[in-house]
Coordinates of C-alpha atoms in Angstrom, one line a residue:
X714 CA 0.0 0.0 0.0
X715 CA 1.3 3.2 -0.8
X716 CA 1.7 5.6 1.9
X717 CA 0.9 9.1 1.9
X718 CA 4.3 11.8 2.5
X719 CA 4.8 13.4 5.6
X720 CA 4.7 16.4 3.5
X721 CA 1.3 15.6 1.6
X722 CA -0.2 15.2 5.1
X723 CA 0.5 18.6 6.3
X724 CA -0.5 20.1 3.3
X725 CA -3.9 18.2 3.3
X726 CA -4.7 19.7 7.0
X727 CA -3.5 22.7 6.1
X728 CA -5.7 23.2 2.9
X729 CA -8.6 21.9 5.3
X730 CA -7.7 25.0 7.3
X731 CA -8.4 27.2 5.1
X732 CA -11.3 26.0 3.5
X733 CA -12.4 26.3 6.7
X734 CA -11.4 29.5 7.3
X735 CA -13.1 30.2 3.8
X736 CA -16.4 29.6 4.5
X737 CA -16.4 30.8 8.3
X738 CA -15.8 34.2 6.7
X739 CA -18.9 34.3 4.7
X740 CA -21.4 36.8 6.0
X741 CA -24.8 35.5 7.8
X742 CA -28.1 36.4 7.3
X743 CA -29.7 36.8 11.0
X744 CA -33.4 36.0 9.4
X745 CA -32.1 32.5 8.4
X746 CA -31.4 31.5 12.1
X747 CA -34.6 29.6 12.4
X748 CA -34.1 27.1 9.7
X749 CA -30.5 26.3 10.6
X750 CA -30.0 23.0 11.9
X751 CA -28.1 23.0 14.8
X752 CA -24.2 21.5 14.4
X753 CA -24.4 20.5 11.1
X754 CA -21.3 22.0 9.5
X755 CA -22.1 25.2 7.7
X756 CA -25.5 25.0 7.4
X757 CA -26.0 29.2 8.1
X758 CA -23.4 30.0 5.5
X759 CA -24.8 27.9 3.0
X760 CA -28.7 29.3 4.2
X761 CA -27.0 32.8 3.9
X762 CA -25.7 31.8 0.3
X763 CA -28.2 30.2 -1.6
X764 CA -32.0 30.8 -2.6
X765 CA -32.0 27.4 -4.0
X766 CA -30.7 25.8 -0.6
X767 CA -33.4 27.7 1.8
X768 CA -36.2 26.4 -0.5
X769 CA -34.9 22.9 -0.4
X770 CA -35.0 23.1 3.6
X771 CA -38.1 25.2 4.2
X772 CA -39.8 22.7 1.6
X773 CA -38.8 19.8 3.8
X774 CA -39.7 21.0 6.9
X775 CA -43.2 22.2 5.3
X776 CA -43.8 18.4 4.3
X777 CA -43.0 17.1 7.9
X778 CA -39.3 16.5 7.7
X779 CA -37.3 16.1 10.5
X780 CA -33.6 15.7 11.1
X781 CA -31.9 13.4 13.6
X782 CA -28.6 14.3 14.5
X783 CA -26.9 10.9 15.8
X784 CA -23.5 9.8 14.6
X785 CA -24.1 8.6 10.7
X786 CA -21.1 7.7 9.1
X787 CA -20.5 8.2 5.1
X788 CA -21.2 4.4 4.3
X789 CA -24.6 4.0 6.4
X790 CA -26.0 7.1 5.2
X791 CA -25.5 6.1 1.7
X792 CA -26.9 2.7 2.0
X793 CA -29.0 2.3 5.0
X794 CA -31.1 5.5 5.3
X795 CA -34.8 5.4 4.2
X796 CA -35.1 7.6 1.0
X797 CA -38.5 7.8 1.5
X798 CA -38.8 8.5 5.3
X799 CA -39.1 12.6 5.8
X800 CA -36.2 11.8 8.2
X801 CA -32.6 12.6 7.7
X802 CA -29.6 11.4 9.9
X803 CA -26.6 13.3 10.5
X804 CA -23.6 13.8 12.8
X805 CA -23.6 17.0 14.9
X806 CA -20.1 17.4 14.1
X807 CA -19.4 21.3 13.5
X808 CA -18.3 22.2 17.3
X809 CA -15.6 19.1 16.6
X810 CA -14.6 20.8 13.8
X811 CA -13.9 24.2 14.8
X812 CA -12.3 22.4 18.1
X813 CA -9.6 20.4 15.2
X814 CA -9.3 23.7 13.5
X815 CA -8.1 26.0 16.8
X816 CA -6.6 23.3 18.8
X817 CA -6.6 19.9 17.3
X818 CA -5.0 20.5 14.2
X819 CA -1.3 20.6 16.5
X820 CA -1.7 17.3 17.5
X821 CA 1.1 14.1 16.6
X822 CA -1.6 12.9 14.3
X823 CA -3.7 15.7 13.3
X824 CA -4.0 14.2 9.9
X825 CA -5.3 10.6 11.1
X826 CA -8.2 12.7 13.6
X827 CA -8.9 14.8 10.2
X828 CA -9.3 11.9 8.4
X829 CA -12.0 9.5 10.9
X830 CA -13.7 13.3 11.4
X831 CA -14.5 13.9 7.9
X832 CA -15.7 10.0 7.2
X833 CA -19.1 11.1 9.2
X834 CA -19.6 14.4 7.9
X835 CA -19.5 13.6 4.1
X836 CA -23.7 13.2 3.4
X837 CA -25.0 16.8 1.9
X838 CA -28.6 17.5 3.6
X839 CA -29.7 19.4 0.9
X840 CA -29.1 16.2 -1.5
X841 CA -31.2 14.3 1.0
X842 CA -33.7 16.7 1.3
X843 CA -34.4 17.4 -2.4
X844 CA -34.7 13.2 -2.6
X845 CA -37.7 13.4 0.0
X846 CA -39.0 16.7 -1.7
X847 CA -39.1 15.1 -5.4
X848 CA -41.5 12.1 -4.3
X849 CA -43.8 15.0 -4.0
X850 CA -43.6 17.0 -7.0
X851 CA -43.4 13.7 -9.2
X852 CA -46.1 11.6 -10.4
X853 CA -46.7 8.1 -9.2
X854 CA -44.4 5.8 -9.9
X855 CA -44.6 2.3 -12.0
X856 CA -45.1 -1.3 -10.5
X857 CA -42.6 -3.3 -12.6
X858 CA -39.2 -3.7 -11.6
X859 CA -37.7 -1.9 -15.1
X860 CA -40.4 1.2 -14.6
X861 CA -39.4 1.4 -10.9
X862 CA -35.9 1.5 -11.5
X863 CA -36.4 3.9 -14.5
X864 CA -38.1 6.3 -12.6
X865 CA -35.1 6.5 -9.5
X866 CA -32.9 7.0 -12.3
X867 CA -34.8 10.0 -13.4
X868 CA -35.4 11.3 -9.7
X869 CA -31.7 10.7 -9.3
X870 CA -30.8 12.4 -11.8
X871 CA -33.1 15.6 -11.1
X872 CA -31.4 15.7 -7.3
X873 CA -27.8 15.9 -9.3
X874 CA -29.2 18.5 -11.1
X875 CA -30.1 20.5 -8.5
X876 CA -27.1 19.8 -6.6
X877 CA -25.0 21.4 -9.8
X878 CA -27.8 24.8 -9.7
X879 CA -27.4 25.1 -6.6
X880 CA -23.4 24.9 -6.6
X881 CA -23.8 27.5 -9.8
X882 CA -24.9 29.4 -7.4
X883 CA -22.9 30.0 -4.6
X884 CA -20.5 30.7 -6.9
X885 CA -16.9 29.2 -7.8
X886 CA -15.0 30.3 -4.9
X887 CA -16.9 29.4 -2.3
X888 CA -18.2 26.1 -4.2
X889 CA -15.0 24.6 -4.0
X890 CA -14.4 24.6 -0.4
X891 CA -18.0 23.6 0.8
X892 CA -17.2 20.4 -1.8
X893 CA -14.6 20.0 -0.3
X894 CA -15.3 19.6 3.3
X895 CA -18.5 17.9 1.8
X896 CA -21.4 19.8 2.9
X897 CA -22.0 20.1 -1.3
X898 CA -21.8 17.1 -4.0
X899 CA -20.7 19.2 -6.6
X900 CA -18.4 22.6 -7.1
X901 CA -19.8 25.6 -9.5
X902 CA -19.5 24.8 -13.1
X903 CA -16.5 26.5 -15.4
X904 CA -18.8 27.8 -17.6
X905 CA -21.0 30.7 -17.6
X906 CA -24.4 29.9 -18.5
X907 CA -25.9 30.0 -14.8
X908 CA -25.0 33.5 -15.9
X909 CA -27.4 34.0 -18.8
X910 CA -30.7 33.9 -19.4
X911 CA -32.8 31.9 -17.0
X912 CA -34.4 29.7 -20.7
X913 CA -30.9 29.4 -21.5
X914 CA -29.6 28.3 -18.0
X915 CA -32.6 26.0 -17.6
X916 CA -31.7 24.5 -21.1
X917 CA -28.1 23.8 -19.8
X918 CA -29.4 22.1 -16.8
X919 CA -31.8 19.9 -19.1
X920 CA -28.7 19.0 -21.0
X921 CA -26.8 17.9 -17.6
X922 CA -30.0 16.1 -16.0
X923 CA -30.4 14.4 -19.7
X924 CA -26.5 13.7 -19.9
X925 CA -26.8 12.3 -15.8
X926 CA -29.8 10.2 -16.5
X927 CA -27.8 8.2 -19.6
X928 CA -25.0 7.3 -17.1
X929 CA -28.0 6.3 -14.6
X930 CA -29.3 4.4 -17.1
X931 CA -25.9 2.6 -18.4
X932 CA -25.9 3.9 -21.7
X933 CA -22.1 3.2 -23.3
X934 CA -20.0 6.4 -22.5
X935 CA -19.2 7.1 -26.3
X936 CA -22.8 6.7 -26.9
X937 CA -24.1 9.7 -24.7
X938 CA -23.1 12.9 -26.1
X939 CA -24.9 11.6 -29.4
X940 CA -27.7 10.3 -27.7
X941 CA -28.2 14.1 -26.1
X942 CA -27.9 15.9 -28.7
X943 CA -30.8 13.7 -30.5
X944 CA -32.9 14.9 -27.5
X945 CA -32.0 18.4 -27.3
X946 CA -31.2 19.6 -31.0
X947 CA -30.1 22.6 -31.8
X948 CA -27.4 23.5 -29.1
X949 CA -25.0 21.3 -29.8
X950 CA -22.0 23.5 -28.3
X951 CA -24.5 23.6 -24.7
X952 CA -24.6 20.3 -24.7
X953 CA -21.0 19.3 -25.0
X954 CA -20.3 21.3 -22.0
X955 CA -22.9 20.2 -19.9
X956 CA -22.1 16.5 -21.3
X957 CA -18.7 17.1 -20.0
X958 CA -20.0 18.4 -16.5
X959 CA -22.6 15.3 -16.0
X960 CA -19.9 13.1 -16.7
X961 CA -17.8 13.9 -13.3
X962 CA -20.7 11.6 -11.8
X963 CA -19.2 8.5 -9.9
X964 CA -18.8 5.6 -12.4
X965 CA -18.7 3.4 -9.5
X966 CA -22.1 4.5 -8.6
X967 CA -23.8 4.5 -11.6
X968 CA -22.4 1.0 -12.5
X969 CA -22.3 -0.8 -9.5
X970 CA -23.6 0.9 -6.4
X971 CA -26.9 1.9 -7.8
X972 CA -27.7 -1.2 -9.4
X973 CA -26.9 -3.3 -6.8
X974 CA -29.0 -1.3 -4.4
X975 CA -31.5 -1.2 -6.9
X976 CA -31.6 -4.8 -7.3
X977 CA -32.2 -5.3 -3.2
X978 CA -34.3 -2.4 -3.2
X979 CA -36.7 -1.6 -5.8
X980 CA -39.9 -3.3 -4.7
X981 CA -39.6 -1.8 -1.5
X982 CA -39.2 1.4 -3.3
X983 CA -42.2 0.7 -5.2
X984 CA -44.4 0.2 -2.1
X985 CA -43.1 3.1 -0.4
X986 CA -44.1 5.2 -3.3
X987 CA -47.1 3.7 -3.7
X988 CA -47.8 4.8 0.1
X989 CA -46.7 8.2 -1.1
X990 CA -48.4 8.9 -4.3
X991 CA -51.9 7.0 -3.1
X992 CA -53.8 10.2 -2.9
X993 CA -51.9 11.3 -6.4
X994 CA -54.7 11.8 -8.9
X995 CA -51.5 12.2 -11.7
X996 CA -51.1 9.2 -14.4
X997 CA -48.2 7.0 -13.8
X998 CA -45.0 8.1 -14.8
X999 CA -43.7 5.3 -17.1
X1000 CA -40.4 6.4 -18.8
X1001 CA -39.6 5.1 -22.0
X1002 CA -37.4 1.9 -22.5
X1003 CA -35.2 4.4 -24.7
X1004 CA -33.6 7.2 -23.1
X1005 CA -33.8 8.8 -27.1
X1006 CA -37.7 8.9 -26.8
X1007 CA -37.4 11.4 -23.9
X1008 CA -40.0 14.1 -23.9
X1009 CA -43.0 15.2 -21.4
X1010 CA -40.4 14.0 -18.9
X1011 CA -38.5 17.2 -19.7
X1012 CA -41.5 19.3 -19.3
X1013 CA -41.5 17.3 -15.6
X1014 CA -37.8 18.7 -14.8
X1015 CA -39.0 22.4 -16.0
X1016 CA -41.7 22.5 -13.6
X1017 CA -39.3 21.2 -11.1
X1018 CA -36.8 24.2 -11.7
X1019 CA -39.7 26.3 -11.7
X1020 CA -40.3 25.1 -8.1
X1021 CA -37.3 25.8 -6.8
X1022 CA -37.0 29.3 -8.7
X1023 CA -34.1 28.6 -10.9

């Protein structure tokens, strides 16, 4: 195994530091106080920052969410916690964090503490909220076990999405240091259309959730770009860029941990949604077998970004 330099170590704590320092400098909003949730890291900042983030959380507490704040490391909150249960666990870690950042970060073996710290504070609330959120903006969901899994994909794919506006948002400097210590999935794009026009920006973001969904759904890599641009003609130079920004996904979860929890999951995902969606008077939402006949499920994502005033 190979081991990490003495040097490498120092410089890892030290850019933790000043990521940290980064975002404790950002400016907060006194009238967000009541829907920050107490010793999750950053949570004001990211309240003060973003339009998109305080609609995700006042949504979810709107809808009954709650938040349980007991040690969840990385692993168990990816695969154990209910996506369909309006209640999120997370570790209560920010006092630890600011105690590393004055005092522990002097220790023999600051880097090893950094290290088991940061393995429970890497789920992003606002990616688990917008999960709980989409169940009720979408329409039901299918019975069979290729509909069911069609239609996570698609819900998947609309939570990355809003996980890359919402980044967009806040803004490249400050992107990259919430990514970093994890509190966000995503940094801000390189480009500039978040900058434009909101029809334009909202095209952009159809071209990433498009793009995300084809990974989701295991179309071949080299088949993808082609495959988007059949959906969304006429902007082919959008599309390669947001092509290239939905494929930073993780391959390992889009070809192996998302099928496999699929495959253990779906039917109870099915009944859980059923539960959801019983008083639904919306048809079925049965994506097509072909991610190239995509359409009214576009018109789905708009009014989704409409929601959340993107």
């Amino acid at each position: 195994m190979k081991k990490t330099s003495p040097t490498k170590d120092k410089m890892n704590v030290k850019k933790f530091l000043s990521d940290v320092d980064n975002v404790c400098a950002v400016p907060v909003q006194k009238s967000y106080q009541k829907w920050v949730l107490p010793e999750y890291p950053f949570d004001h900042q990211l309240l003060s920052l973003s339009s998109i983030y305080r609609k995700s959380r006042q949504t979810y507490l709107k809808i009954g969410g709650r938040f349980q704040p007991r040690v969840c490391s990385t692993m168990r909150g990816l695969s154990t916690q209910d996506l369909f249960k309006n209640e999120i666990d997370f570790t209560p870690a920010l006092s630890e964090l600011m105690w590393f950042k004055d005092y522990g970060r002097y220790i023999a073996n600051a880097t090893e503490m950094l290290e088991a710290l940061t393995s429970f504070t890497e789920i992003s609330i606002f990616h688990e909220q917008n999960h709980r959120i989409l169940w009720q903006l979408l329409p039901p969901a299918p019975k069979d076990r290729e509909g069911v899994c069609r239609y996570l994909n698609f819900a998947e794919s609309l939570v990355v999405t809003l996980d890359l506006a919402m980044t967009d948002q806040i803004g490249k400097k400050l992107s990259a240091p919430l990514e970093r210590l994890k509190v966000i999935y995503r940094p801000a794009g390189k480009d500039n259309y978040s900058e434009q026009s909101k029809e334009t920006y909202r095209n952009y973001l159809l071209a990433t959730l498009v793009t995300t969904y084809c990974a989701m759904e295991r179309i071949h890599h080299d088949d993808i770009l082609n495959a988007l641009n059949y959906v969304l003609p006429g902007q082919k130079a959008m599309n390669k860029v947001a092509h290239r920004r939905g494929m930073e996904l993780s391959e390992t979860f889009t070809q192996i941990t998302n099928p496999e929890w699929q495959a253990l999951y779906w039917k109870s995902a099915e009944i859980k949604l059923s539960h959801i969606h019983k008083k639904s008077k919306q048809p079925i939402l049965n994506l097509p077998k072909e991610v190239l006949d995509l359409d009214t499920e576009l018109g789905l994502a708009l009014r989704v970004f409409e929601f959340y005033d993107i």
